[in-house]
C-alpha positions as a printed NumPy array, in Angstrom:
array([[-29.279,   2.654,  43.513],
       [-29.631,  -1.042,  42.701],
       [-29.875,  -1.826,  38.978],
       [-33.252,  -3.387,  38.858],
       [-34.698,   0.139,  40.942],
       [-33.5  ,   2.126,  38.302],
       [-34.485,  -0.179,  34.923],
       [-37.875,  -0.078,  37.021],
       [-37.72 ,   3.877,  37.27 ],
       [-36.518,   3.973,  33.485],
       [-39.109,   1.932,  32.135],
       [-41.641,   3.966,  34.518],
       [-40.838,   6.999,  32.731],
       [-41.103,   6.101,  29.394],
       [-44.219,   4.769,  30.26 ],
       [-45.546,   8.195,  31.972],
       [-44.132,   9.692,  28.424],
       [-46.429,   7.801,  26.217],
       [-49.638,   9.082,  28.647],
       [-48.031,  12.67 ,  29.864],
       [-45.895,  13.715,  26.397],
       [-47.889,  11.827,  23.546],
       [-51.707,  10.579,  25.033],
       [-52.934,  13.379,  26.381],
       [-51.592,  16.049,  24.421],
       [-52.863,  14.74 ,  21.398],
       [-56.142,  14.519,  22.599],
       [-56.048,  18.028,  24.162],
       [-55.21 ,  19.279,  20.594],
       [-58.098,  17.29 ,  18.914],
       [-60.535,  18.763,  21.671],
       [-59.377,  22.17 ,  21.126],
       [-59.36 ,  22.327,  17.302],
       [-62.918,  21.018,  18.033],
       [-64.19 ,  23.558,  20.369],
       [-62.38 ,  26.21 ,  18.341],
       [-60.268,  28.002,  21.248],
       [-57.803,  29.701,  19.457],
       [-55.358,  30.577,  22.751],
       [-55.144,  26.483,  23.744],
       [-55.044,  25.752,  20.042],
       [-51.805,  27.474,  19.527],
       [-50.839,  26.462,  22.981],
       [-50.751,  22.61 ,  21.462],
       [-49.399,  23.846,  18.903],
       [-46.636,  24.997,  20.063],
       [-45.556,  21.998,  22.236],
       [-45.892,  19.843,  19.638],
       [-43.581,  21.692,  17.659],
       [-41.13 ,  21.695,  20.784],
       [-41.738,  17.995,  22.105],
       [-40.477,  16.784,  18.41 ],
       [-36.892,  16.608,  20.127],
       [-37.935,  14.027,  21.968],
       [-38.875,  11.674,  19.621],
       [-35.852,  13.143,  17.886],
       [-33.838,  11.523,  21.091],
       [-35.372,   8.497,  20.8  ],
       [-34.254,   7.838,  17.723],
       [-30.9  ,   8.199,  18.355],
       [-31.661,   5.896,  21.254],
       [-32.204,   3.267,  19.021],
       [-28.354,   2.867,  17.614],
       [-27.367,   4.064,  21.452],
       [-25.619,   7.319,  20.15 ],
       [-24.29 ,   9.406,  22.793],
       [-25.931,  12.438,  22.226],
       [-29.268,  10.823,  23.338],
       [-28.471,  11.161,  26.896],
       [-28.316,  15.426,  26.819],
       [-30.994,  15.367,  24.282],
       [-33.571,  13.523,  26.615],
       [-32.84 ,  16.062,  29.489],
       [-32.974,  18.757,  27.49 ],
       [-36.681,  18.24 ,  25.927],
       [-37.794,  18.058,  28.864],
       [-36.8  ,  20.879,  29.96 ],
       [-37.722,  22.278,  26.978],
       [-41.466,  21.304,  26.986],
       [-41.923,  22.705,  30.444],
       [-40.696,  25.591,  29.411],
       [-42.962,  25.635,  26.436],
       [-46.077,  25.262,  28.893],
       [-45.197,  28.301,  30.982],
       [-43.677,  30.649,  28.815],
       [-45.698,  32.831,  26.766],
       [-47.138,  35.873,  28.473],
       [-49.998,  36.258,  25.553],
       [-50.877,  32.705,  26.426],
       [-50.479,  32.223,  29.961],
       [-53.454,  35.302,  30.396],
       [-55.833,  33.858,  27.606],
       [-56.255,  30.811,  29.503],
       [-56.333,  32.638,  32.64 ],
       [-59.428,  34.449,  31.827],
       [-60.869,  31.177,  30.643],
       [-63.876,  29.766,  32.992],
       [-62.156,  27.276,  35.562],
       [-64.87 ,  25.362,  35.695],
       [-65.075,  24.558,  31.724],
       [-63.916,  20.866,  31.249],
       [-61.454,  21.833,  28.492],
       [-59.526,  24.51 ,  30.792],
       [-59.683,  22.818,  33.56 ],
       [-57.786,  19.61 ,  31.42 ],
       [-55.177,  21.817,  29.708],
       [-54.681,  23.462,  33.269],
       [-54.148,  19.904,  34.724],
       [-52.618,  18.583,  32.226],
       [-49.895,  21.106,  32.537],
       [-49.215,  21.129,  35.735],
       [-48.81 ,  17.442,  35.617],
       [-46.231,  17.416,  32.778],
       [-44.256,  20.447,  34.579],
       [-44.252,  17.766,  37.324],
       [-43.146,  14.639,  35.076],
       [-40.679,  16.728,  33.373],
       [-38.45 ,  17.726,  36.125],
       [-38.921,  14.481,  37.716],
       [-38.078,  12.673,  34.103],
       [-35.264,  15.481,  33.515],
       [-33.712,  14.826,  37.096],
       [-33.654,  10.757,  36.163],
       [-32.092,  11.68 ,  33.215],
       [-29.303,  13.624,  34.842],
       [-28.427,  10.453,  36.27 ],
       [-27.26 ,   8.912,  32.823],
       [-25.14 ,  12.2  ,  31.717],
       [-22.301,   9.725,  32.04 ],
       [-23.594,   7.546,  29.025],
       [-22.83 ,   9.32 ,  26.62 ],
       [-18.766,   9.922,  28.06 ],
       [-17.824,   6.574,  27.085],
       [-20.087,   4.289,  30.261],
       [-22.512,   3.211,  27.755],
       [-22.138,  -0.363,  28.432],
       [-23.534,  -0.067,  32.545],
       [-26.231,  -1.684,  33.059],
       [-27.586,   2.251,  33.934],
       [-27.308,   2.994,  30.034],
       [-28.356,  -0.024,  28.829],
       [-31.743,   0.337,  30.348],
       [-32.355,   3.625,  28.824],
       [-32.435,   1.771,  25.495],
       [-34.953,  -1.017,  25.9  ],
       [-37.945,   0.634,  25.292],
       [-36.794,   2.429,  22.276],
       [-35.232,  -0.422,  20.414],
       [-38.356,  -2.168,  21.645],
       [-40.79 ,   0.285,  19.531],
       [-38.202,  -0.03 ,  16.6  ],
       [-38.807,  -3.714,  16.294],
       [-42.166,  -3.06 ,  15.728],
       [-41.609,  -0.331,  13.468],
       [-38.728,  -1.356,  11.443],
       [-41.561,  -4.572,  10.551],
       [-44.125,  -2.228,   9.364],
       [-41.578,  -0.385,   7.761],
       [-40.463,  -3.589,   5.909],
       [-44.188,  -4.606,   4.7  ],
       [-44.704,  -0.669,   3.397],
       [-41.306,  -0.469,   1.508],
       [-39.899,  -3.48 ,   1.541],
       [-36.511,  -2.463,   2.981],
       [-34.913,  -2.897,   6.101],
       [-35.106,  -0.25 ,   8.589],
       [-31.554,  -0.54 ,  10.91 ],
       [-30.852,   0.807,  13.578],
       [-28.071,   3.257,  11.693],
       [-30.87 ,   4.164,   9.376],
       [-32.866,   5.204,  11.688],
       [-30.166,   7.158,  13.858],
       [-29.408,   8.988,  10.32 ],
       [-33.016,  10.434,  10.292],
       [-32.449,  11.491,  13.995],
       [-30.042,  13.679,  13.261],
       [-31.075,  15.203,   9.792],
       [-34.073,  15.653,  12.036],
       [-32.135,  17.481,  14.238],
       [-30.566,  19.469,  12.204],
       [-34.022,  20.971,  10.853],
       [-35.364,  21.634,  15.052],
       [-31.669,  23.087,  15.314],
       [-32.283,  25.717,  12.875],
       [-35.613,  26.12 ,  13.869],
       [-35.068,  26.853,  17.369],
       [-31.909,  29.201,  16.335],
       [-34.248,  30.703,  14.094],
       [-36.893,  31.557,  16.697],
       [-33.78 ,  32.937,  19.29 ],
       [-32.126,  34.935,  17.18 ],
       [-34.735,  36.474,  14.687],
       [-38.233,  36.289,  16.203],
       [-37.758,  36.435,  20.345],
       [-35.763,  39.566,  19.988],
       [-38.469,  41.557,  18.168],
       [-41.916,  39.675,  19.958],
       [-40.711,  38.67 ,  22.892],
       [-42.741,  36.368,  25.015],
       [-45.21 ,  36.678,  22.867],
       [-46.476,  33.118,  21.312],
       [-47.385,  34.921,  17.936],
       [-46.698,  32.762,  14.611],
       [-44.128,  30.618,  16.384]])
């Protein structure tokens, strides 16, 4: 695949990210706290709590560690899975009216992301290799554009709020203490509370 296809493709999906991942979600959770429907409610809340790796992998994006690569692939995955996998869930908004506007959005909405995520996942596949020692390629490189690109503008706001410079290896370092908390998290969740609910959403 030519070089310029794939920075195209790359760029396309962290585009789609900001709408599919970020946008929309966040306004699905305002709309639901509003209306007060307790099944989406925890439904948002729950992917939020999941999606966090991602941002967690774009932080390590921004000092091009290795680990970025898996990471992006695997909250992907991850948030799919967090759309479709709760039984409690999954029949609450199945005895929802179809026709209601805010159903009807978190239905679409889902199915969409189901369909960016694999896509997004399957892209990422593709840059595996990065993080073996190919980071140079032009293939890697463009997986780091738009990230170092968002922490120009943040490492300046960060500046005018604390007056200190916020470098790349700064912010890598709060990737992974971030990661560190969603790894215990998540091992918490497999190994204490999915053995005794099940796929049940419950206080997750």
């Amino acid at each position: 695949m030519p070089d310029l296809l794939y920075r195209t493709l790359v760029w396309l999906d962290f585009r789609l990210a900001v709408v599919f991942t970020l946008g929309l979600p966040l306004v699905l959770l305002i709309w639901a706290a509003w209306r007060r429907e307790g099944a989406l409610l925890r439904l948002m809340g729950i992917y939020w709590k999941v999606a966090s790796l991602s941002a967690i992998a774009v932080l390590l994006f921004v000092d091009a560690r290795p680990l970025a690569y898996p990471l992006m692939v695997v909250a992907k995955l991850l948030m799919v899975a967090s759309l479709w996998f709760w039984v409690d869930l999954n029949e609450e908004l199945a005895d929802l009216p179809p026709w209601r506007p805010l159903p009807l959005a978190v239905r679409s909405w889902r199915w969409a992301l189901t369909a960016f995520g694999l896509l997004g996942a399957a892209l990422g596949v593709g840059a595996m290799g990065c993080g073996l020692g190919a980071a140079g390629t032009a293939f890697c490189q463009a997986w780091l554009e738009a990230p170092r690109r968002l922490h120009g503008g943040a490492a300046q706001v960060f500046s005018f709020v604390f007056g200190a410079d916020l470098t790349p290896t700064l912010t890598a370092f709060f990737g992974y203490l971030a990661l560190v908390a969603y790894v215990v998290g998540l091992l918490q969740w497999i190994l204490v509370r999915l053995p005794r609910q099940g796929r049940v959403a419950g206080g997750f």
